[in-house]
GROMACS .gro file of N, CA and C in nm:
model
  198
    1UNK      N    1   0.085  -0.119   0.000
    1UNK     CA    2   0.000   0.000   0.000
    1UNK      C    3   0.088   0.124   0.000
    2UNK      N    4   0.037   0.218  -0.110
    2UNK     CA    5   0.124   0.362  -0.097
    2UNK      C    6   0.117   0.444   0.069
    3UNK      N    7   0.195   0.534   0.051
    3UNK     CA    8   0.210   0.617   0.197
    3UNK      C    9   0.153   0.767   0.110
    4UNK      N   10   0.086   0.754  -0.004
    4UNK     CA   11   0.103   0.879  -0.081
    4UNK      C   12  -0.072   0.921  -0.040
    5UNK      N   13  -0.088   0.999   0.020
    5UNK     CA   14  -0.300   1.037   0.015
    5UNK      C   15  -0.258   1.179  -0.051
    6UNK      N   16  -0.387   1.131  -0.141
    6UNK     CA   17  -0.436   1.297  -0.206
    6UNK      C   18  -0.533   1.358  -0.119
    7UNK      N   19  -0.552   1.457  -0.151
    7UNK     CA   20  -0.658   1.558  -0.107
    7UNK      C   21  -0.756   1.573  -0.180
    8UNK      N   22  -0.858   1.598  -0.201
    8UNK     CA   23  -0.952   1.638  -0.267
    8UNK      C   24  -0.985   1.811  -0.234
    9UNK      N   25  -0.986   1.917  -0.342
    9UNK     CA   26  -1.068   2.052  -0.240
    9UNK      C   27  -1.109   2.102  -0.373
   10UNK      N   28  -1.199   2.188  -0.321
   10UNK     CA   29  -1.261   2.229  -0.419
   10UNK      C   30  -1.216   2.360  -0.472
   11UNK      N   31  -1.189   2.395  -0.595
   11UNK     CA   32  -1.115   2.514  -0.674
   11UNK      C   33  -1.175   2.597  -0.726
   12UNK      N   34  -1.208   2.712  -0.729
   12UNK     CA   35  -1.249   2.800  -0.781
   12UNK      C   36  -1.235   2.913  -0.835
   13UNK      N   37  -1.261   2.941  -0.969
   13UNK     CA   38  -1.148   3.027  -1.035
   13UNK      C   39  -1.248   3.131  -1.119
   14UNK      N   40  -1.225   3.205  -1.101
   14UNK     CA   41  -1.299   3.297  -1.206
   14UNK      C   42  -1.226   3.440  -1.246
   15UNK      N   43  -1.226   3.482  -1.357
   15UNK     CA   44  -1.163   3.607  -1.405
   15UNK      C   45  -1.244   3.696  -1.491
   16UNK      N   46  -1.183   3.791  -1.485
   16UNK     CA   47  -1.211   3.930  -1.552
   16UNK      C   48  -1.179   3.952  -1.712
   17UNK      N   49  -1.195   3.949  -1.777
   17UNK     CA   50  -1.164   4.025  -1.942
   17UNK      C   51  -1.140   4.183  -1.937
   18UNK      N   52  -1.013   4.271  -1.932
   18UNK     CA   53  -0.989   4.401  -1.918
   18UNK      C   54  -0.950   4.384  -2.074
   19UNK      N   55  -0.991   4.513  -2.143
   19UNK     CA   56  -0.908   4.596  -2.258
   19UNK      C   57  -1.002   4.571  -2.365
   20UNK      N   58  -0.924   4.598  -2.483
   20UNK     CA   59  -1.006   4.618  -2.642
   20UNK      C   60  -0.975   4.469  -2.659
   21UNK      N   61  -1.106   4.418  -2.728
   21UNK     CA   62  -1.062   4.265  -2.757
   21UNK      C   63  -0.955   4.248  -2.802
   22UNK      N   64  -0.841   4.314  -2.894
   22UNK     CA   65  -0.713   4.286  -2.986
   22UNK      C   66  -0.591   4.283  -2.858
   23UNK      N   67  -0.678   4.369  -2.747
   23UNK     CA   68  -0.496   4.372  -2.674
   23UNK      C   69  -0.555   4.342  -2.510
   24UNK      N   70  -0.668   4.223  -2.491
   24UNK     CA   71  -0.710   4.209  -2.364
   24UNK      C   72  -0.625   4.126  -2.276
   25UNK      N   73  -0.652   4.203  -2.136
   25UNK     CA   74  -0.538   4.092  -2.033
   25UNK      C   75  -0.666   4.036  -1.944
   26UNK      N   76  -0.669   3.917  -1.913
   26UNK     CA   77  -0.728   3.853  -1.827
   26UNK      C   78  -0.673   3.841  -1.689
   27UNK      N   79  -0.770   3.874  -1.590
   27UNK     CA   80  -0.681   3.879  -1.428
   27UNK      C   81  -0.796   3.753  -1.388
   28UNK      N   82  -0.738   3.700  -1.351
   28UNK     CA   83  -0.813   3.538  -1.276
   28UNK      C   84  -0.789   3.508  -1.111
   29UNK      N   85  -0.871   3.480  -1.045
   29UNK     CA   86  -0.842   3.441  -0.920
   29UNK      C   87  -0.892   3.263  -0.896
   30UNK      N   88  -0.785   3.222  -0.794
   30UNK     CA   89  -0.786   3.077  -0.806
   30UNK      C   90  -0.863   3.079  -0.647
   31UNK      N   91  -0.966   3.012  -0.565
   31UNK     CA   92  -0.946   3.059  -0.435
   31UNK      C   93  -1.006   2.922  -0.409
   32UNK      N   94  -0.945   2.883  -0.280
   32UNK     CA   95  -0.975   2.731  -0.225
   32UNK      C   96  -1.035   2.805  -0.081
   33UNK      N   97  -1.178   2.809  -0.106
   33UNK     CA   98  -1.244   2.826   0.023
   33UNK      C   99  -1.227   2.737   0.196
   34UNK      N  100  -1.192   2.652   0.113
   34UNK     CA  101  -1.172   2.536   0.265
   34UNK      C  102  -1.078   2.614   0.380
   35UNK      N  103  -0.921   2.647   0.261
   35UNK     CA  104  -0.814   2.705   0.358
   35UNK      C  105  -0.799   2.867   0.350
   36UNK      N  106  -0.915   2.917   0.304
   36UNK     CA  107  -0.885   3.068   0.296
   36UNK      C  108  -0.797   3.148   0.233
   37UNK      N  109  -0.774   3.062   0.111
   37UNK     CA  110  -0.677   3.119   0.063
   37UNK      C  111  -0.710   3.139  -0.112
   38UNK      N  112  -0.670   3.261  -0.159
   38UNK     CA  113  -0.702   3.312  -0.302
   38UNK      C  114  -0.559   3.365  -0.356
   39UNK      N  115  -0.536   3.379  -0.488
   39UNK     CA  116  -0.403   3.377  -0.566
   39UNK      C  117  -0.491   3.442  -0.715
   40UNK      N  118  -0.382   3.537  -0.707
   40UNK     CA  119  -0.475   3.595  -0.891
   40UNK      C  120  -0.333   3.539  -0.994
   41UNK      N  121  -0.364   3.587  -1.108
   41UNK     CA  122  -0.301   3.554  -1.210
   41UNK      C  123  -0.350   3.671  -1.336
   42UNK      N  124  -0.239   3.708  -1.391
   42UNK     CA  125  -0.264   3.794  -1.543
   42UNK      C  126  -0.225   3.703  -1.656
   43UNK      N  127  -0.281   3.692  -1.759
   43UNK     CA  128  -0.234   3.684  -1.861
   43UNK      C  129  -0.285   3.765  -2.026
   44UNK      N  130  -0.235   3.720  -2.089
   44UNK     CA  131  -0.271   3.736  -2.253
   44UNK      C  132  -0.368   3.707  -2.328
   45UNK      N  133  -0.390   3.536  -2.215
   45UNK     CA  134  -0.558   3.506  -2.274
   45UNK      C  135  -0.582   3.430  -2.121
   46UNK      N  136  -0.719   3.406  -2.135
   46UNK     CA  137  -0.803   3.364  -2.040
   46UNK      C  138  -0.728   3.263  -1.975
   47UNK      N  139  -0.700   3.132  -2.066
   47UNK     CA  140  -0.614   3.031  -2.047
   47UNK      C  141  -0.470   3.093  -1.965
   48UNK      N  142  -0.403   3.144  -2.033
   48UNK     CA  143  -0.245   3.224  -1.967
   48UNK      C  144  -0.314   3.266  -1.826
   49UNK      N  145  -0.391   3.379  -1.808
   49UNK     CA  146  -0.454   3.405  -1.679
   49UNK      C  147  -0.460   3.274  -1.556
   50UNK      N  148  -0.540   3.187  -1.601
   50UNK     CA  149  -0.531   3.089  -1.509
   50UNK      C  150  -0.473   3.006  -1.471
   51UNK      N  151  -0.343   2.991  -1.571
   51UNK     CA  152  -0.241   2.909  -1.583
   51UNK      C  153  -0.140   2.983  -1.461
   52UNK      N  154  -0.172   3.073  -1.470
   52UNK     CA  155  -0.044   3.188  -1.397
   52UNK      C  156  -0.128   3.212  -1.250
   53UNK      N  157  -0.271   3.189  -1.238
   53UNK     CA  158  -0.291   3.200  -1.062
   53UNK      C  159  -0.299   3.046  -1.058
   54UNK      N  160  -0.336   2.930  -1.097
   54UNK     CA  161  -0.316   2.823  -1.041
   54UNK      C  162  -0.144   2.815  -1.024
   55UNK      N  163  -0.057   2.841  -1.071
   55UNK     CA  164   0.121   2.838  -1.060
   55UNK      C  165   0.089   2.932  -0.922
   56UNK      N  166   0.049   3.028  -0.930
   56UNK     CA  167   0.112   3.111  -0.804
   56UNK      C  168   0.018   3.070  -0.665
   57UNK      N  169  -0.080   2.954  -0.632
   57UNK     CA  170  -0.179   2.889  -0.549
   57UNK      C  171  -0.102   2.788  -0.514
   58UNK      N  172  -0.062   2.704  -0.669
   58UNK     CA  173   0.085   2.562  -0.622
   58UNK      C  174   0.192   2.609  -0.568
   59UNK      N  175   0.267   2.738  -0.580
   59UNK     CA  176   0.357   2.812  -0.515
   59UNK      C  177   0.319   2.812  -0.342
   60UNK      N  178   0.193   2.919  -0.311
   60UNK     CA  179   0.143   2.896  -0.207
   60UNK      C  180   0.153   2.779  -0.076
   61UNK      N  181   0.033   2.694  -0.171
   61UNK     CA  182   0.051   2.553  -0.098
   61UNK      C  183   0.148   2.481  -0.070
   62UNK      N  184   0.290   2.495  -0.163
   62UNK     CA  185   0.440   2.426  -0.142
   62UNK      C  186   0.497   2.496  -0.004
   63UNK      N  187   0.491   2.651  -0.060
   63UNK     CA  188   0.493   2.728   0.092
   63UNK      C  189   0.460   2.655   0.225
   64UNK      N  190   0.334   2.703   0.222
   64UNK     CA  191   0.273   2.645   0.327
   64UNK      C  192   0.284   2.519   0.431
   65UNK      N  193   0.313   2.415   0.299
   65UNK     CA  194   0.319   2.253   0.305
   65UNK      C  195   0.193   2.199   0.329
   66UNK      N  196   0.119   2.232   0.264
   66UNK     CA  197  -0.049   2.202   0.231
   66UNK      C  198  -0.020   2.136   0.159
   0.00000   0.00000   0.00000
């Protein structure tokens, strides 16, 4: 038997669309209600946005040791 347990939590992410459609930045927030904790992210597109607050939430949690 592994020594490895996952977690299960629930993720929640939602973002903003700022600018002229040709040059929009997306700001996204990742926030795991369980531990009180939220992380934004910018990007280029919607996708980049959330790619960049889920990285800075896994940053977090490594922190932490969550």
């Amino acid at each position: 038997a592994s020594d490895v347990y996952k977690r299960q939590i629930a993720l929640d992410v939602k973002g903003l669309a700022v600018g002229a459609a040709h040059r929009q930045t997306f700001d996204v927030e990742c926030d795991i209600p369980e531990l009180g904790l939220t992380e934004r992210g910018i990007g280029g597109s919607r996708r980049a946005g959330e790619q960049a607050a889920a990285a800075a939430m896994l940053a977090t949690l490594k922190a932490k040791n969550l």
